[in-house]
Coordinates of C-alpha atoms in Angstrom, one line a residue:
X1 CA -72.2 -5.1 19.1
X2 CA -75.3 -3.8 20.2
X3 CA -78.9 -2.2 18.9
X4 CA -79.0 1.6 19.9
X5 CA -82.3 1.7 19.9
X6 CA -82.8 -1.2 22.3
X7 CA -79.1 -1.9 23.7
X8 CA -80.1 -6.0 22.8
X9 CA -76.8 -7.2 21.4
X10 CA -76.6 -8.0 17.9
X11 CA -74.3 -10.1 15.1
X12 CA -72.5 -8.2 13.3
X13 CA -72.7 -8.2 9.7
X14 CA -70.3 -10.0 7.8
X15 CA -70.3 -7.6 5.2
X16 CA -71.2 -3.7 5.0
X17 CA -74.7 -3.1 5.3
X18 CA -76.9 -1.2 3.6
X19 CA -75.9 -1.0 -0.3
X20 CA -76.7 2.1 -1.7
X21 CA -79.2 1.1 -4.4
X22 CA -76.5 1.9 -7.6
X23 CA -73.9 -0.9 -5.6
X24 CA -76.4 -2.9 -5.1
X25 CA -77.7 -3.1 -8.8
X26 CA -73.9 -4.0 -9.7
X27 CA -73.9 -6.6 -7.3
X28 CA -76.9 -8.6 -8.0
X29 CA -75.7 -8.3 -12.2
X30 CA -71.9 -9.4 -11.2
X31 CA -73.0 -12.5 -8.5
X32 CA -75.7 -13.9 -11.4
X33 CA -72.7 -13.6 -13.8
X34 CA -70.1 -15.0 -11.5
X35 CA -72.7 -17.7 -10.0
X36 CA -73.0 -19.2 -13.7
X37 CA -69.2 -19.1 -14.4
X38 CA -68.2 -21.2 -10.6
X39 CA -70.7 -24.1 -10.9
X40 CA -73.7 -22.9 -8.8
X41 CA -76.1 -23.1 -11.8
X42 CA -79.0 -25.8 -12.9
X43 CA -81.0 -26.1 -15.6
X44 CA -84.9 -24.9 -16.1
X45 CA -87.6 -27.3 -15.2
X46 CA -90.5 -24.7 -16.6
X47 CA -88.5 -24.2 -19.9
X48 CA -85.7 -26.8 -20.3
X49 CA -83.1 -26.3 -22.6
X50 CA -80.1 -28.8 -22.6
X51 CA -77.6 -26.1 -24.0
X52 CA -79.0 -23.2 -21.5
X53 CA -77.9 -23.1 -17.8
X54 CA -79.2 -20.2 -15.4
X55 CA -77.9 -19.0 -11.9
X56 CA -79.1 -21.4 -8.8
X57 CA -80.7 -19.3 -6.4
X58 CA -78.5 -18.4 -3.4
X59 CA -78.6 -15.7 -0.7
X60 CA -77.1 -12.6 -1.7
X61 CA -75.9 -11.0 1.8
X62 CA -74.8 -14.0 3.9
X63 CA -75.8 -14.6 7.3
X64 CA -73.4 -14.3 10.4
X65 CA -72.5 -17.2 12.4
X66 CA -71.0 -18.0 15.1
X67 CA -67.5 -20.0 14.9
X68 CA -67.8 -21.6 17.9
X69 CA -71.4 -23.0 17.4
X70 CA -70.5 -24.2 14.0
X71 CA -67.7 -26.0 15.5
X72 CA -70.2 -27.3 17.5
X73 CA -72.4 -28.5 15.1
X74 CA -69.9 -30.1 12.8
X75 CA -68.7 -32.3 16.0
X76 CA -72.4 -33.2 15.8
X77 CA -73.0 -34.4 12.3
X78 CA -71.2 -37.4 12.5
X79 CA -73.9 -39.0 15.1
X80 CA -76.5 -37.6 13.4
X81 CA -75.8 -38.7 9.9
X82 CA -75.1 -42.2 11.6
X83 CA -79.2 -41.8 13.3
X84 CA -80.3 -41.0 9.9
X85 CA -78.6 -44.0 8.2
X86 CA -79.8 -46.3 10.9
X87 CA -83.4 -45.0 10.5
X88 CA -83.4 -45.4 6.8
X89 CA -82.3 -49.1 6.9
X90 CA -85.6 -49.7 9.4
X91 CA -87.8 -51.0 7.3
X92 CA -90.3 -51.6 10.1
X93 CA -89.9 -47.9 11.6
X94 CA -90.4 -46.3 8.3
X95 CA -93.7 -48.3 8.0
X96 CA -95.2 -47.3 11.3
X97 CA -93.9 -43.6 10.9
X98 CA -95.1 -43.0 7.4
X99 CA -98.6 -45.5 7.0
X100 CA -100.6 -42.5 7.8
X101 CA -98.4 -39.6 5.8
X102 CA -97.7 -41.5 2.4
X103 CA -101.5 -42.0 2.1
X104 CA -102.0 -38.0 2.2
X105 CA -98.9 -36.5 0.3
X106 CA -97.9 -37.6 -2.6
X107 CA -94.5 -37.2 -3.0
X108 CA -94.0 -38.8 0.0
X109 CA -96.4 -41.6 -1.5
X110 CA -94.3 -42.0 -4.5
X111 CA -90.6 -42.2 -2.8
X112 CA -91.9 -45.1 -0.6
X113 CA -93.1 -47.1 -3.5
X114 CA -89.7 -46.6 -4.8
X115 CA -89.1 -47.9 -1.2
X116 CA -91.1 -51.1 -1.8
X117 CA -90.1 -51.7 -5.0
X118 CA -86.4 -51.6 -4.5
X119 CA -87.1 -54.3 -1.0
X120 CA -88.6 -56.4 -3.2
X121 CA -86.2 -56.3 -6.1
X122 CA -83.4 -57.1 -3.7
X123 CA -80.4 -54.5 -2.7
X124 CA -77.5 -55.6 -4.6
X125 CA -75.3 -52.8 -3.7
X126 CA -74.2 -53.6 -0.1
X127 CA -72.8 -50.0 0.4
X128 CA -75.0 -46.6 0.9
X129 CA -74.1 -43.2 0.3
X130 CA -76.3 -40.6 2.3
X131 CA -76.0 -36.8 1.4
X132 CA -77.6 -34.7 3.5
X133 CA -78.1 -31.4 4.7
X134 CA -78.0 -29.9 7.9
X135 CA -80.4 -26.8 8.5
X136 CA -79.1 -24.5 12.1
X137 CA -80.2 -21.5 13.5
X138 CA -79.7 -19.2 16.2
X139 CA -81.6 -19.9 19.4
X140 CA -81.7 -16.1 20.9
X141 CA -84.5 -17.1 23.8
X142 CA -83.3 -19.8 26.7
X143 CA -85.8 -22.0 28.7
X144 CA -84.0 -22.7 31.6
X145 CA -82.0 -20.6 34.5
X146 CA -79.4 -19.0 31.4
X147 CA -81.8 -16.8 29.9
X148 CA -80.5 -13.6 31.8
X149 CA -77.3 -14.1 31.7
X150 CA -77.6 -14.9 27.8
X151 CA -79.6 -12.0 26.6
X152 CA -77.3 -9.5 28.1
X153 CA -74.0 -11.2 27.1
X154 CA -74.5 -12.5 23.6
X155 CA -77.5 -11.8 21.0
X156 CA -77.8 -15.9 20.7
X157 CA -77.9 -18.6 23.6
X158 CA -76.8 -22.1 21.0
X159 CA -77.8 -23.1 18.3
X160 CA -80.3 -25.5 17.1
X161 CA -80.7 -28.7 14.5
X162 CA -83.9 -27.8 12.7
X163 CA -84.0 -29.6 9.8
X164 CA -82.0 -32.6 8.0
X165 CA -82.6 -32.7 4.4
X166 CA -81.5 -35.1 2.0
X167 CA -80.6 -33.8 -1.4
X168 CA -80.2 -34.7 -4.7
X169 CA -76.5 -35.9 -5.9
X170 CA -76.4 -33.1 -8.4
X171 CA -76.5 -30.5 -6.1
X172 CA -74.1 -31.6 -3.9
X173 CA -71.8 -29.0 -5.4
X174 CA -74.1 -26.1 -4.4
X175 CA -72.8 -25.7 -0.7
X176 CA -69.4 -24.8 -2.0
X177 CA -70.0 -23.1 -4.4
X178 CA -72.2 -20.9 -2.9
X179 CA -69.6 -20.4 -0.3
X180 CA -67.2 -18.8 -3.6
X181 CA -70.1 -16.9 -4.6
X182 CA -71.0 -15.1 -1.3
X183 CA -67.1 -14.8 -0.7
X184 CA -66.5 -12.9 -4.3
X185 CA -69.5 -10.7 -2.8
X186 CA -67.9 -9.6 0.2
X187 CA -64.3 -9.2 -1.6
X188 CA -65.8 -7.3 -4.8
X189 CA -65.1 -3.8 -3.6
X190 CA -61.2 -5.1 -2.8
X191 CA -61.3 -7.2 -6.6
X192 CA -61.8 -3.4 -8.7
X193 CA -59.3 -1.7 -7.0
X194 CA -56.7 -4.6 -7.0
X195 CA -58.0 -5.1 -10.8
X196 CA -56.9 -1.7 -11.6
X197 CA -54.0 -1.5 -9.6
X198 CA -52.7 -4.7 -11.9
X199 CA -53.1 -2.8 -15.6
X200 CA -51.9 0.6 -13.7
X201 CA -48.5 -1.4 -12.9
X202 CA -48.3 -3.7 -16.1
X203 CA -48.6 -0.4 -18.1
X204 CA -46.1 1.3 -16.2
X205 CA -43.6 -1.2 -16.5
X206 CA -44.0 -2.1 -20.2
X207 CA -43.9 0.9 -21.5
X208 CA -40.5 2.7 -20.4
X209 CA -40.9 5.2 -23.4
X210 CA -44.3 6.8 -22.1
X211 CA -43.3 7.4 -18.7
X212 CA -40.3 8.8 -17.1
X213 CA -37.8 6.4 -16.1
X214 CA -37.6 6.8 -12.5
X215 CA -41.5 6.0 -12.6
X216 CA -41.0 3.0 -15.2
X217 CA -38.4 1.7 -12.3
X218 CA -40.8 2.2 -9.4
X219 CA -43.3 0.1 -11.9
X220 CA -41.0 -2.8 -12.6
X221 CA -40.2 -3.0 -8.9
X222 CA -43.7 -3.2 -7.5
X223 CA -45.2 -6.6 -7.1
X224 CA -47.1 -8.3 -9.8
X225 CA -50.4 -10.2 -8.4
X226 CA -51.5 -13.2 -10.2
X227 CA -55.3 -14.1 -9.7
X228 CA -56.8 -17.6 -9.1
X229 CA -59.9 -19.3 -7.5

């Protein structure tokens, strides 16, 4: 689609946009609530409380993307999560990269003494796990002789690697389940009416001495719908 203002074309949202402020309000209440309930929560560092859990922060409106760049990327990630494990098991590498940051930030500091310490206890576990993240975005300006041709067709050129991230094994869950968050989002309109339309047909079809009983059939003869995740 494109901009009518400035006929540059445009993703299309994924879901309906702009919430009028009331759907919005329900929103935000239902996703913190449902966020909590599918494993995308953590605990509080500023006020920790082993029996307390609160919502991990994830976007509310997700972000269109491209199916054939993600394909594209996810061919990717195999060589570049084999360049990232080959960098991390170069000792001499990560001393020439790092001498001059670990002396200036300190968490960088701290995780190479880790580093040090663990190379001079020994590595007894001969096999690694890496899990890392993979940060893209949208390239919508080209450098070379495509730019043209891009900017009229498409509102992106490719996409680009920007960051690699490791992350802690604890939130490895986090990526899916922000996924079932963001998809209860854009199916929560569909959920009330298919909610309702569940009691309005159980009622109907258990109670054959409140309705009449050519509408009690019609009850018993529509489909049932069973929910799950």
């Amino acid at each position: 689609m494109t901009s009518p203002s400035t006929e540059v074309p445009i993703l299309e949202s994924c879901i309906p946009l702009p919430l009028d402020e009331a759907r919005l309000l329900e929103v935000v209440e239902k996703a913190k609530d449902w966020a909590i309930m599918h494993g995308a929560a953590m605990r509080s560092k500023a006020d920790f409380n082993p029996d307390a859990l609160q919502f991990a922060p994830f976007i509310l409106t997700p972000s269109s993307f491209p199916r054939k760049e993600f394909e594209k990327a996810v061919a990717l990630q195999t060589t570049l999560n084999e360049l990232m494990h080959s960098v991390a098991h170069d000792e001499e590498f990560l001393r020439d990269t790092l001498k001059y940051t670990i002396k200036v930030d300190t968490f960088t500091g701290s995780l190479f003494e880790i580093y040090e310490n663990v190379l001079k206890e020994g590595i007894s576990q001969p096999i690694s796990l890496g899990l890392l993240r993979s940060d893209l975005m949208l390239e919508t300006k080209c450098e070379n002789s495509c730019q043209v041709q891009c900017s009229r067709a498409k509102p992106y050129c490719c996409w680009k690697q920007v960051e690699i991230n490791c992350i802690a094994s604890g939130f490895g869950h986090l990526g899916p389940a922000s996924r079932v968050v963001q998809r209860f989002l854009a199916l929560w309109p569909f959920i009330i009416v298919l909610y309702f339309y569940f009691i309005i047909v159980t009622f109907i079809s258990t109670a054959p001495g409140v309705f009449p009983s050519s509408l009690h059939s019609l009850g018993k003869s529509l489909p049932h719908l069973s929910f799950s995740h």
